[in-house]
Short mmCIF file of C-alpha atoms in Angstrom, two decimals:
data_model
loop_
_atom_site.label_atom_id
_atom_site.label_comp_id
_atom_site.label_asym_id
_atom_site.label_seq_id
_atom_site.Cartn_x
_atom_site.Cartn_y
_atom_site.Cartn_z
CA MET K 1 92.86 -51.41 -29.47
CA SER K 2 89.70 -50.70 -31.31
CA LEU K 3 86.47 -51.18 -29.27
CA SER K 4 84.31 -48.98 -31.44
CA PRO K 5 83.60 -49.36 -35.12
CA TRP K 6 85.01 -46.75 -37.46
CA PHE K 7 81.70 -46.35 -39.23
CA ARG K 8 78.49 -46.75 -37.18
CA SER K 9 75.07 -47.70 -38.66
CA PRO K 10 72.06 -49.65 -37.51
CA PHE K 11 73.73 -52.74 -38.92
CA THR K 12 76.86 -52.34 -36.75
CA ASP K 13 74.58 -51.77 -33.76
CA MET K 14 72.62 -55.01 -34.41
CA THR K 15 75.68 -57.17 -35.18
CA GLY K 16 78.12 -55.63 -32.67
CA ALA K 17 77.30 -57.99 -29.83
CA MET K 18 77.23 -61.19 -31.86
CA LEU K 19 80.65 -62.29 -30.69
CA SER K 20 81.10 -62.21 -26.98
CA HIS K 21 82.41 -64.44 -24.27
CA GLN K 22 79.05 -64.62 -22.49
CA TRP K 23 78.34 -67.86 -24.38
CA TYR K 24 81.53 -69.57 -23.44
CA GLY K 25 81.61 -69.05 -19.74
CA ARG K 26 85.35 -68.98 -18.92
CA CYS K 27 85.87 -65.26 -19.36
CA ALA K 28 82.21 -64.19 -18.91
CA GLN K 29 82.75 -62.44 -15.60
CA LYS K 30 85.82 -60.63 -16.63
CA GLU K 31 84.05 -59.46 -19.86
CA MET K 32 81.10 -58.04 -17.96
CA LYS K 33 83.32 -56.18 -15.47
CA MET K 34 85.24 -54.64 -18.44
CA ILE K 35 82.07 -53.65 -20.24
CA ASP K 36 80.50 -52.21 -17.15
CA CYS K 37 83.57 -50.17 -16.45
CA LEU K 38 83.70 -48.92 -20.06
CA GLU K 39 80.02 -48.11 -19.97
CA ALA K 40 80.44 -46.14 -16.77
CA TYR K 41 83.38 -44.01 -17.90
CA GLY K 42 82.68 -43.87 -21.69
CA LEU K 43 85.01 -45.17 -24.35
CA ASP K 44 87.69 -42.44 -24.25
CA LYS K 45 88.14 -42.11 -20.56
CA GLY K 46 87.37 -45.78 -19.97
CA LEU K 47 90.37 -46.93 -21.97
CA GLU K 48 92.65 -45.34 -19.37
CA LYS K 49 90.56 -45.93 -16.24
CA CYS K 50 89.75 -49.57 -17.05
CA ASP K 51 93.10 -50.57 -18.34
CA ALA K 52 93.64 -53.27 -15.67
CA LEU K 53 90.25 -54.85 -16.44
CA ILE K 54 90.86 -54.70 -20.19
CA GLU K 55 94.22 -56.39 -19.76
CA ASP K 56 92.73 -59.08 -17.45
CA PHE K 57 90.10 -59.83 -20.07
CA LYS K 58 92.55 -59.99 -22.92
CA GLU K 59 94.71 -62.43 -20.97
CA CYS K 60 91.73 -64.55 -20.17
CA ALA K 61 90.59 -64.61 -23.74
CA ASN K 62 93.99 -65.06 -25.49
CA SER K 63 96.17 -66.69 -22.81
CA HIS K 64 99.29 -65.07 -24.20
CA LYS K 65 101.18 -64.99 -20.86
CA GLN K 66 100.17 -68.53 -20.05
CA LEU K 67 101.49 -69.79 -23.40
CA LYS K 68 104.69 -67.89 -22.91
CA ARG K 69 105.19 -69.34 -19.42
CA SER K 70 104.61 -72.89 -20.68
CA ALA K 71 106.87 -72.32 -23.65
CA ALA K 72 109.64 -71.11 -21.29
CA MET K 73 109.25 -74.14 -19.05
CA ARG K 74 109.33 -76.48 -22.02
CA TYR K 75 112.62 -75.11 -23.47
#
């Protein structure tokens, strides 16, 4: 999972936060917990320390497990 751009510039710093779940509300709390954890530990160590929060946020944003459960019940 890539959380940091390969090439950093002032443009990537300005536009990096344009897409977030803070506008939508459903996953806003999970996103903030994940970002706070990553900010506290840094990117490299945070990826292993904050793994549970990252997985919770990914599930909230993408609903992969929920879709698999509903597909299994349907068939």
